[in-house]
């Protein structure tokens, strides 16, 4: 009977995910989707040489600079082979990973909380998960393998099931071949085994390490260097100056924790009602105000320009929410840390609840540090943080706020957060589709050579119409040619030589009155890159993008 109820809950969750994804099933390819489509397109005919094709990017003209492993493009290649590059078909194929993530968090949350259904619905409703479910980038597949590996490994260790632990090690391997950030699972799960004194289970983690080494060896044989090594060198090359890079990444993580997981009010209430939290929240607000003053002063030198008053208010709210959340989690775990370390190095048995909390905190802080150290220039890069954030959030409310009606509270939290996510997803859909519409329906001359400068979805759809990308430092266009440049999607400037030979003849603005922006320089909304701004979303009617049209006049 209990099993039947559980299956009904899982079916409900799957139907919920599929239903809301259907609203965006025909969304145009967006941001880094083209990277994976291009690789999948190549792998239809040559699956064993995943990076052996030309691909123009910001700093490179070949596919070896794509920073993700080829597992997900290999999966897409089957659909492209039989259904071509159809938006609805590829988005439908992506549902496998969305469903896998939701089913997996249900079982992870069931192990660590009393409200797995609430945890699963909260994950669905978060802006980061909701928006990334409508793209083809590997963030959701990464999370799916990550959660499935945790669910199976923890179950295997708890029940002494070597079969489940082996399944987990296989899922870790698939996760690493999806995105290298899944490598963090190895120390995290090893810690779980050590904490539970199940030392033999650690040996199974040799399998994903071996798969990673074999993959690196394979890429060395093909391309002369390890792909993983290239990715690490690429990441660290972008960390100069080091201290400033870490600070900027930390600020970006804080604003995303405070503004891209739940509606910020639910990070403040009811926690601020507790006396010991009021001081911490006051300090968080003070730090947020000081950071806002600094942002206002220094943003005048940013590419995106100075922040407006409304944008600064949003920044204060997001930073306050993020810093307060860090405090809440640290405060919740501090006593368990002392007990755990005293018991771990002694002979006393460690309380299971304490072990669980230390494991969860290791997941949380490990993910934060990984992002600060390596990759955190977009909201989507904290996606591995979402499940443990939700689990801690539920545990704190369950244990410290028994006097409030939690069912009503969670219902309101889900309703408001989902509404925010849906509004953000609508704007993201509008932005993605604007490039498709422009590429397929524009008034550019028909008998003239058309060049374009821009990446992401803009690049995909301009390529599809037979236009040619303007390569790095190119001075190739001839007199009479036309150059089309997306301001938002073209961080690479036109070469100085070519700049002297062109004339701006038109500007085409993508405008609408929708009040939310997720990726917009004028609104300082940087969901996909903090280069556009530190806000994961902004309240604004700024133009979606501007297309500049140039003529080569000499």
XYZ file of C-alpha atoms in Angstrom:
554
model
C 0.000 0.000 0.000
C 2.812 2.403 0.920
C 4.636 1.485 -2.295
C 1.519 2.289 -4.347
C 1.284 5.758 -2.756
C 4.933 6.405 -3.552
C 4.493 5.452 -7.181
C 1.486 7.761 -7.415
C 3.605 10.620 -6.076
C 6.350 9.908 -8.608
C 3.861 9.744 -11.480
C 2.391 13.046 -10.297
C 5.846 14.625 -10.286
C 6.671 13.291 -13.758
C 3.385 14.551 -15.181
C 3.958 17.940 -13.552
C 7.408 18.258 -15.120
C 6.242 17.145 -18.571
C 3.174 19.406 -18.488
C 5.088 22.611 -17.738
C 7.861 21.766 -20.184
C 5.300 21.452 -22.968
C 4.751 25.232 -22.781
C 8.329 25.706 -23.999
C 8.774 22.612 -26.179
C 9.333 24.684 -29.341
C 11.722 27.172 -27.723
C 14.491 28.271 -30.078
C 17.984 26.959 -29.401
C 19.660 29.275 -26.932
C 23.031 30.264 -25.393
C 25.365 27.216 -25.450
C 22.809 24.846 -27.025
C 24.626 25.306 -30.333
C 27.841 23.838 -28.880
C 26.117 20.542 -28.180
C 24.091 20.536 -31.393
C 27.242 21.170 -33.454
C 29.056 18.328 -31.715
C 26.036 16.029 -32.065
C 25.739 16.939 -35.756
C 29.374 15.941 -36.243
C 28.999 12.753 -34.197
C 26.179 11.483 -36.440
C 28.899 10.542 -38.930
C 32.008 10.451 -36.746
C 31.180 9.505 -33.140
C 34.705 8.443 -32.159
C 36.305 11.828 -32.925
C 33.980 14.168 -31.018
C 36.079 17.351 -31.357
C 37.417 16.887 -34.891
C 35.556 19.696 -36.629
C 35.790 23.435 -37.118
C 33.700 25.485 -34.725
C 33.968 29.232 -34.281
C 33.871 30.405 -30.676
C 34.894 33.524 -28.810
C 38.568 32.605 -28.480
C 38.980 29.656 -30.836
C 38.055 28.326 -34.259
C 38.014 24.605 -33.513
C 35.848 22.301 -31.428
C 38.646 21.111 -29.147
C 38.003 24.266 -27.115
C 34.486 23.097 -26.203
C 34.843 22.517 -22.471
C 32.343 19.689 -21.951
C 32.741 15.944 -22.548
C 30.745 14.387 -25.440
C 28.232 12.061 -23.733
C 25.146 14.280 -24.104
C 25.936 15.342 -27.716
C 26.348 11.608 -28.476
C 22.822 11.099 -27.097
C 21.464 14.003 -29.175
C 23.114 12.609 -32.325
C 20.591 9.753 -32.462
C 17.679 12.183 -32.573
C 19.396 14.458 -35.086
C 20.110 11.482 -37.341
C 16.437 10.487 -37.582
C 14.533 13.730 -36.842
C 17.007 16.415 -37.982
C 17.571 19.432 -35.741
C 13.993 19.856 -34.620
C 13.456 22.062 -31.578
C 10.426 20.103 -30.254
C 12.112 16.720 -30.781
C 15.380 17.685 -29.082
C 13.586 19.393 -26.209
C 11.401 16.285 -25.805
C 14.519 14.092 -25.728
C 15.861 16.328 -22.943
C 12.886 15.410 -20.724
C 14.656 12.131 -19.901
C 17.162 14.049 -17.773
C 14.578 16.384 -16.255
C 12.482 13.421 -15.116
C 15.582 11.571 -13.906
C 16.580 14.565 -11.755
C 13.120 14.847 -10.184
C 12.791 11.132 -9.409
C 16.313 11.136 -7.953
C 15.778 14.108 -5.675
C 12.621 12.458 -4.393
C 14.679 9.517 -3.103
C 17.555 11.668 -1.860
C 15.118 13.927 0.002
C 13.247 10.890 1.338
C 16.496 9.700 2.901
C 17.277 13.043 4.594
C 13.887 14.724 5.245
C 10.278 13.871 5.976
C 8.977 15.828 2.977
C 10.388 14.338 -0.243
C 7.383 15.422 -2.301
C 7.752 19.050 -1.157
C 11.493 18.924 -1.890
C 10.858 17.608 -5.404
C 8.242 20.259 -6.215
C 10.494 22.983 -4.825
C 13.272 21.842 -7.163
C 10.893 21.941 -10.134
C 9.798 25.465 -9.213
C 13.260 27.030 -8.741
C 14.200 29.497 -11.503
C 17.542 27.814 -12.209
C 16.098 24.334 -12.699
C 12.951 25.569 -14.456
C 14.782 27.679 -17.050
C 17.564 25.167 -17.674
C 14.950 22.458 -18.297
C 13.997 24.293 -21.496
C 17.509 24.348 -22.959
C 19.831 21.648 -24.306
C 22.851 22.558 -22.190
C 24.257 19.868 -19.923
C 23.405 21.425 -16.545
C 20.220 19.422 -15.951
C 21.777 16.130 -17.185
C 24.713 16.842 -14.861
C 22.312 17.282 -11.941
C 20.364 14.169 -12.951
C 23.430 11.912 -12.852
C 24.673 13.666 -9.692
C 21.440 13.033 -7.780
C 20.970 9.501 -9.118
C 24.524 8.649 -8.029
C 23.931 10.027 -4.507
C 20.598 8.211 -4.173
C 22.031 4.835 -5.191
C 25.361 5.186 -3.349
C 23.795 6.268 -0.050
C 21.241 3.456 -0.301
C 24.004 0.977 -1.121
C 26.159 2.036 1.828
C 23.194 2.090 4.223
C 22.024 -1.386 3.166
C 25.476 -2.885 2.476
C 24.438 -3.473 -1.133
C 27.489 -3.742 -3.376
C 25.241 -3.936 -6.428
C 23.734 -0.512 -5.691
C 27.144 0.974 -4.982
C 28.399 -0.331 -8.322
C 25.375 1.235 -10.070
C 26.285 4.487 -8.327
C 29.890 4.272 -9.536
C 28.610 3.766 -13.083
C 26.305 6.795 -12.751
C 29.228 8.877 -11.448
C 31.189 7.889 -14.567
C 28.322 8.945 -16.825
C 28.080 12.192 -14.884
C 31.774 12.955 -15.359
C 31.432 12.233 -19.096
C 28.586 14.764 -19.059
C 30.404 17.522 -17.161
C 33.648 17.352 -15.249
C 32.121 19.067 -12.218
C 30.536 15.717 -11.310
C 34.001 14.655 -10.169
C 33.155 16.332 -6.844
C 31.001 13.267 -6.142
C 34.082 11.138 -5.516
C 35.386 12.930 -2.382
C 31.821 13.632 -1.251
C 30.708 9.987 -1.377
C 34.037 8.759 -0.015
C 33.366 11.019 2.967
C 29.938 9.401 3.405
C 31.543 5.945 3.492
C 34.213 7.077 5.964
C 31.659 8.776 8.210
C 29.616 5.584 8.345
C 32.785 3.462 8.720
C 31.927 1.480 5.556
C 35.450 1.570 4.195
C 35.137 -1.159 1.555
C 32.555 0.845 -0.394
C 35.221 3.447 -1.198
C 36.919 0.941 -3.483
C 34.012 1.230 -5.915
C 34.960 4.865 -6.476
C 38.080 3.675 -8.257
C 35.830 2.843 -11.234
C 34.841 6.449 -12.162
C 38.429 7.590 -11.537
C 39.606 4.915 -13.970
C 36.991 5.955 -16.566
C 38.173 9.562 -16.264
C 41.798 8.545 -16.749
C 40.914 6.363 -19.749
C 38.943 9.238 -21.313
C 41.900 11.582 -20.759
C 44.261 9.049 -22.320
C 41.903 8.671 -25.290
C 41.875 12.433 -25.934
C 45.674 12.550 -25.607
C 45.950 9.901 -28.322
C 43.502 11.782 -30.559
C 44.485 15.410 -30.005
C 47.889 15.364 -28.340
C 46.659 16.617 -24.969
C 44.117 15.706 -22.310
C 40.716 17.360 -22.738
C 40.322 17.533 -18.965
C 43.751 19.144 -18.725
C 42.735 21.712 -21.329
C 39.555 22.558 -19.395
C 41.457 23.049 -16.133
C 44.059 25.265 -17.812
C 41.286 27.258 -19.506
C 39.475 27.793 -16.205
C 42.599 28.926 -14.354
C 43.666 31.196 -17.202
C 40.494 33.190 -16.495
C 41.307 33.637 -12.791
C 43.596 36.656 -13.114
C 43.893 38.571 -10.861
C 43.195 35.644 -8.530
C 41.760 37.372 -5.438
C 39.495 39.624 -7.519
C 38.207 36.645 -9.550
C 37.334 34.733 -6.378
C 35.560 37.770 -4.929
C 33.505 38.359 -8.080
C 32.555 34.684 -8.232
C 31.573 34.729 -4.559
C 29.373 37.782 -5.101
C 27.767 36.050 -8.077
C 27.066 32.913 -6.013
C 25.569 34.985 -3.183
C 23.222 36.916 -5.498
C 22.110 33.679 -7.138
C 21.478 31.933 -3.820
C 19.480 34.981 -2.753
C 17.593 35.555 -6.013
C 17.553 32.486 -8.272
C 16.456 29.638 -5.994
C 13.419 30.890 -4.066
C 11.542 34.176 -3.970
C 13.733 36.172 -1.517
C 10.995 36.830 1.051
C 11.010 33.099 1.878
C 14.694 33.332 2.769
C 13.884 36.012 5.337
C 10.541 34.962 6.811
C 10.022 33.176 9.193
C 13.725 32.939 10.085
C 14.013 36.582 11.093
C 11.416 36.004 13.837
C 13.970 34.124 15.947
C 15.893 36.443 18.256
C 19.326 34.963 17.514
C 18.771 35.429 13.784
C 17.922 39.129 13.953
C 21.513 40.200 14.567
C 22.748 38.039 11.697
C 20.132 39.464 9.345
C 21.024 43.011 10.424
C 24.709 42.320 9.685
C 23.750 40.781 6.313
C 21.796 43.905 5.390
C 24.719 46.135 6.444
C 27.196 44.104 4.341
C 24.740 44.154 1.426
C 24.451 47.955 1.662
C 28.238 48.372 1.736
C 28.597 46.071 -1.287
C 25.864 48.032 -3.051
C 27.698 51.315 -2.498
C 30.831 49.730 -3.937
C 28.854 48.337 -6.880
C 27.358 51.757 -7.600
C 30.779 53.407 -7.574
C 32.652 50.834 -9.638
C 29.835 49.867 -12.036
C 30.382 53.095 -13.929
C 33.453 51.364 -15.401
C 31.593 48.130 -16.240
C 30.639 47.192 -19.792
C 27.016 47.141 -18.627
C 27.277 50.606 -17.062
C 26.059 51.988 -13.743
C 23.184 50.292 -11.906
C 19.881 52.135 -11.455
C 18.189 52.608 -8.077
C 15.748 49.717 -8.679
C 18.601 47.442 -9.736
C 20.580 48.385 -6.620
C 17.541 47.604 -4.436
C 17.308 44.162 -6.053
C 21.030 43.663 -5.442
C 20.583 44.492 -1.722
C 17.697 42.010 -1.471
C 19.569 39.214 -3.261
C 22.815 39.694 -1.309
C 20.916 39.860 1.996
C 19.071 36.646 1.137
C 22.276 34.890 0.097
C 24.359 35.914 3.107
C 21.506 35.152 5.513
C 21.152 31.680 4.011
C 24.842 30.980 4.567
C 24.433 32.048 8.190
C 21.339 29.874 8.697
C 23.080 26.784 7.351
C 26.302 27.394 9.327
C 24.340 28.089 12.498
C 22.269 24.926 12.024
C 25.323 22.708 11.621
C 27.879 24.170 14.057
C 27.062 21.963 17.070
C 27.005 18.841 14.908
C 30.505 19.689 13.647
C 31.970 19.692 17.170
C 30.262 16.428 18.140
C 31.172 14.771 14.835
C 34.893 15.492 15.005
C 35.141 14.475 18.668
C 33.392 11.175 17.908
C 35.053 10.513 14.539
C 38.562 10.450 16.013
C 37.410 8.544 19.070
C 35.668 5.222 19.535
C 32.217 6.558 20.210
C 29.457 5.767 17.723
C 28.408 8.850 15.773
C 24.734 9.731 15.789
C 23.224 9.054 12.343
C 21.501 12.432 12.200
C 24.813 14.188 12.820
C 26.542 12.135 10.118
C 23.767 13.023 7.689
C 24.003 16.724 8.481
C 27.793 16.765 8.093
C 27.481 14.959 4.766
C 24.866 17.444 3.547
C 26.948 20.385 4.699
C 29.973 18.934 2.910
C 27.842 18.796 -0.234
C 26.736 22.398 0.267
C 30.052 24.015 1.156
C 31.988 21.820 -1.286
C 29.787 22.985 -4.145
C 30.120 26.628 -3.085
C 33.920 26.387 -2.894
C 34.097 24.512 -6.206
C 32.176 27.325 -7.872
C 34.248 30.053 -6.230
C 37.473 28.335 -7.261
C 36.507 27.245 -10.767
C 33.183 28.003 -12.427
C 30.632 30.531 -11.293
C 29.894 33.159 -13.887
C 26.277 32.124 -14.452
C 23.242 31.127 -12.386
C 23.150 27.656 -13.917
C 26.537 26.740 -12.476
C 25.119 26.461 -8.954
C 22.566 23.863 -10.086
C 24.291 21.144 -8.002
C 23.614 23.333 -4.964
C 19.826 23.330 -5.425
C 18.930 19.929 -3.915
C 21.024 20.287 -0.751
C 19.823 23.876 -0.346
C 16.228 22.627 -0.467
C 16.930 19.735 1.926
C 18.584 22.021 4.502
C 15.807 24.572 4.055
C 13.141 21.957 4.827
C 15.085 20.458 7.759
C 15.564 23.844 9.444
C 11.892 24.709 9.059
C 10.789 21.281 10.325
C 12.995 21.408 13.412
C 12.923 25.080 14.384
C 9.479 26.343 13.318
C 6.992 23.762 14.525
C 4.627 26.518 15.591
C 3.756 27.578 12.030
C 1.644 25.718 9.481
C 4.417 24.368 7.255
C 2.071 22.911 4.663
C 0.576 26.337 3.990
C 4.000 27.942 4.119
C 5.441 25.535 1.547
C 2.363 25.949 -0.647
C 2.867 29.736 -0.700
C 6.615 29.366 -1.243
C 6.077 27.022 -4.213
C 3.324 29.183 -5.693
C 5.327 32.434 -5.589
C 8.602 30.820 -6.658
C 6.961 28.987 -9.530
C 5.286 32.218 -10.675
C 8.663 33.976 -10.706
C 10.233 31.065 -12.602
C 7.458 31.034 -15.187
C 7.807 34.781 -15.783
C 11.572 34.428 -16.155
C 11.088 31.500 -18.538
C 8.730 33.562 -20.707
C 11.342 36.298 -21.105
C 14.025 33.708 -21.812
C 11.766 32.199 -24.483
C 11.223 35.655 -26.010
C 14.952 36.346 -26.151
C 15.808 32.952 -27.675
C 13.076 33.175 -30.320
C 13.966 36.735 -31.324
C 17.160 35.501 -33.018
C 15.349 32.771 -34.897
C 12.720 35.238 -36.126
C 15.378 37.752 -37.183
C 17.482 35.189 -39.058
C 14.476 33.797 -40.935
C 12.602 37.069 -41.511
C 14.794 40.086 -42.127
C 15.176 42.747 -44.797
C 18.855 42.175 -45.483
C 19.890 42.428 -49.155
C 19.405 39.138 -51.017
C 22.251 39.407 -53.513
C 24.902 40.670 -51.121
C 27.410 38.766 -49.018
C 26.164 38.790 -45.422
C 28.543 38.347 -42.507
C 27.510 38.170 -38.867
C 29.240 38.735 -35.551
C 27.700 36.905 -32.597
C 27.393 33.589 -30.856
C 24.923 31.299 -29.114
C 21.429 30.973 -30.604
C 22.099 33.953 -32.858
C 25.028 32.041 -34.373
C 22.962 28.878 -34.845
C 20.125 30.552 -36.748
C 22.331 32.872 -38.813
C 24.405 29.823 -39.780
C 21.208 28.050 -40.748
C 20.364 30.784 -43.250
C 23.756 30.445 -44.937
C 25.277 33.637 -43.527
C 28.985 33.519 -42.693
C 30.445 34.203 -39.262
C 33.051 36.953 -38.965
C 36.140 35.253 -37.594
C 38.581 36.624 -35.049
C 40.571 39.621 -36.312
C 39.114 39.096 -39.769
C 39.507 41.778 -42.422
C 38.051 39.540 -45.125
C 34.747 41.299 -46.002
C 34.864 43.236 -49.270
C 33.369 46.551 -50.304
C 29.595 46.261 -50.558
C 29.327 43.385 -48.071
C 26.994 43.643 -45.067
C 27.987 42.838 -41.463
C 25.298 42.101 -38.875
C 26.253 42.253 -35.196
C 24.278 41.275 -32.093
C 25.237 43.625 -29.249
C 24.310 41.115 -26.507
C 25.634 37.984 -28.208
C 28.854 39.459 -29.660
C 31.409 40.129 -26.925
C 34.134 39.855 -29.585
C 34.871 43.202 -31.199
C 35.310 43.765 -34.930
C 39.004 43.994 -35.865
C 40.550 47.507 -35.959
C 41.389 47.167 -39.679
C 37.836 46.239 -40.606
C 36.358 48.862 -38.263
C 37.986 51.564 -40.419
C 36.207 50.254 -43.537
C 32.628 49.920 -42.287
C 29.717 52.272 -41.731
C 26.726 51.764 -39.433
C 23.612 51.902 -41.631
C 20.880 50.536 -39.367
C 19.979 49.463 -35.841
C 17.237 46.910 -35.260
C 15.928 46.712 -31.702
C 14.045 43.757 -30.209
C 11.495 45.384 -27.915
C 8.537 44.221 -25.856
C 6.700 45.392 -22.745
C 7.219 42.253 -20.680
C 8.511 43.467 -17.260
C 11.149 40.794 -16.537
C 14.650 40.407 -18.001
C 16.976 37.446 -17.352
C 19.889 38.186 -19.688
C 20.170 41.851 -20.507
C 23.014 44.360 -20.256
C 20.798 47.418 -19.747
C 18.829 45.654 -16.992
C 22.034 44.214 -15.451
C 20.395 40.792 -15.571
C 23.110 38.150 -15.813
C 21.384 34.782 -15.493
C 23.661 33.372 -18.212
C 26.726 35.501 -17.461
C 27.605 38.066 -14.828
C 29.180 40.038 -17.672
C 25.661 41.360 -18.256
C 25.157 42.056 -14.545
C 25.106 40.501 -11.081
C 21.316 40.168 -10.925
C 19.896 36.738 -11.858
C 16.813 38.623 -13.057
C 15.748 42.239 -13.203
C 12.489 44.161 -13.332
C 12.826 46.040 -16.592
C 11.393 46.672 -20.052
C 14.805 47.282 -21.603
C 15.166 46.193 -25.222
C 15.975 42.474 -25.506
C 18.889 43.118 -27.854
C 20.051 45.419 -30.620
C 21.200 44.214 -34.037
C 23.689 46.582 -35.662
C 23.898 46.501 -39.467
C 27.101 47.718 -41.112
C 28.076 48.184 -44.735
C 31.663 47.740 -45.890
C 32.228 51.042 -47.721
C 35.856 50.666 -48.803
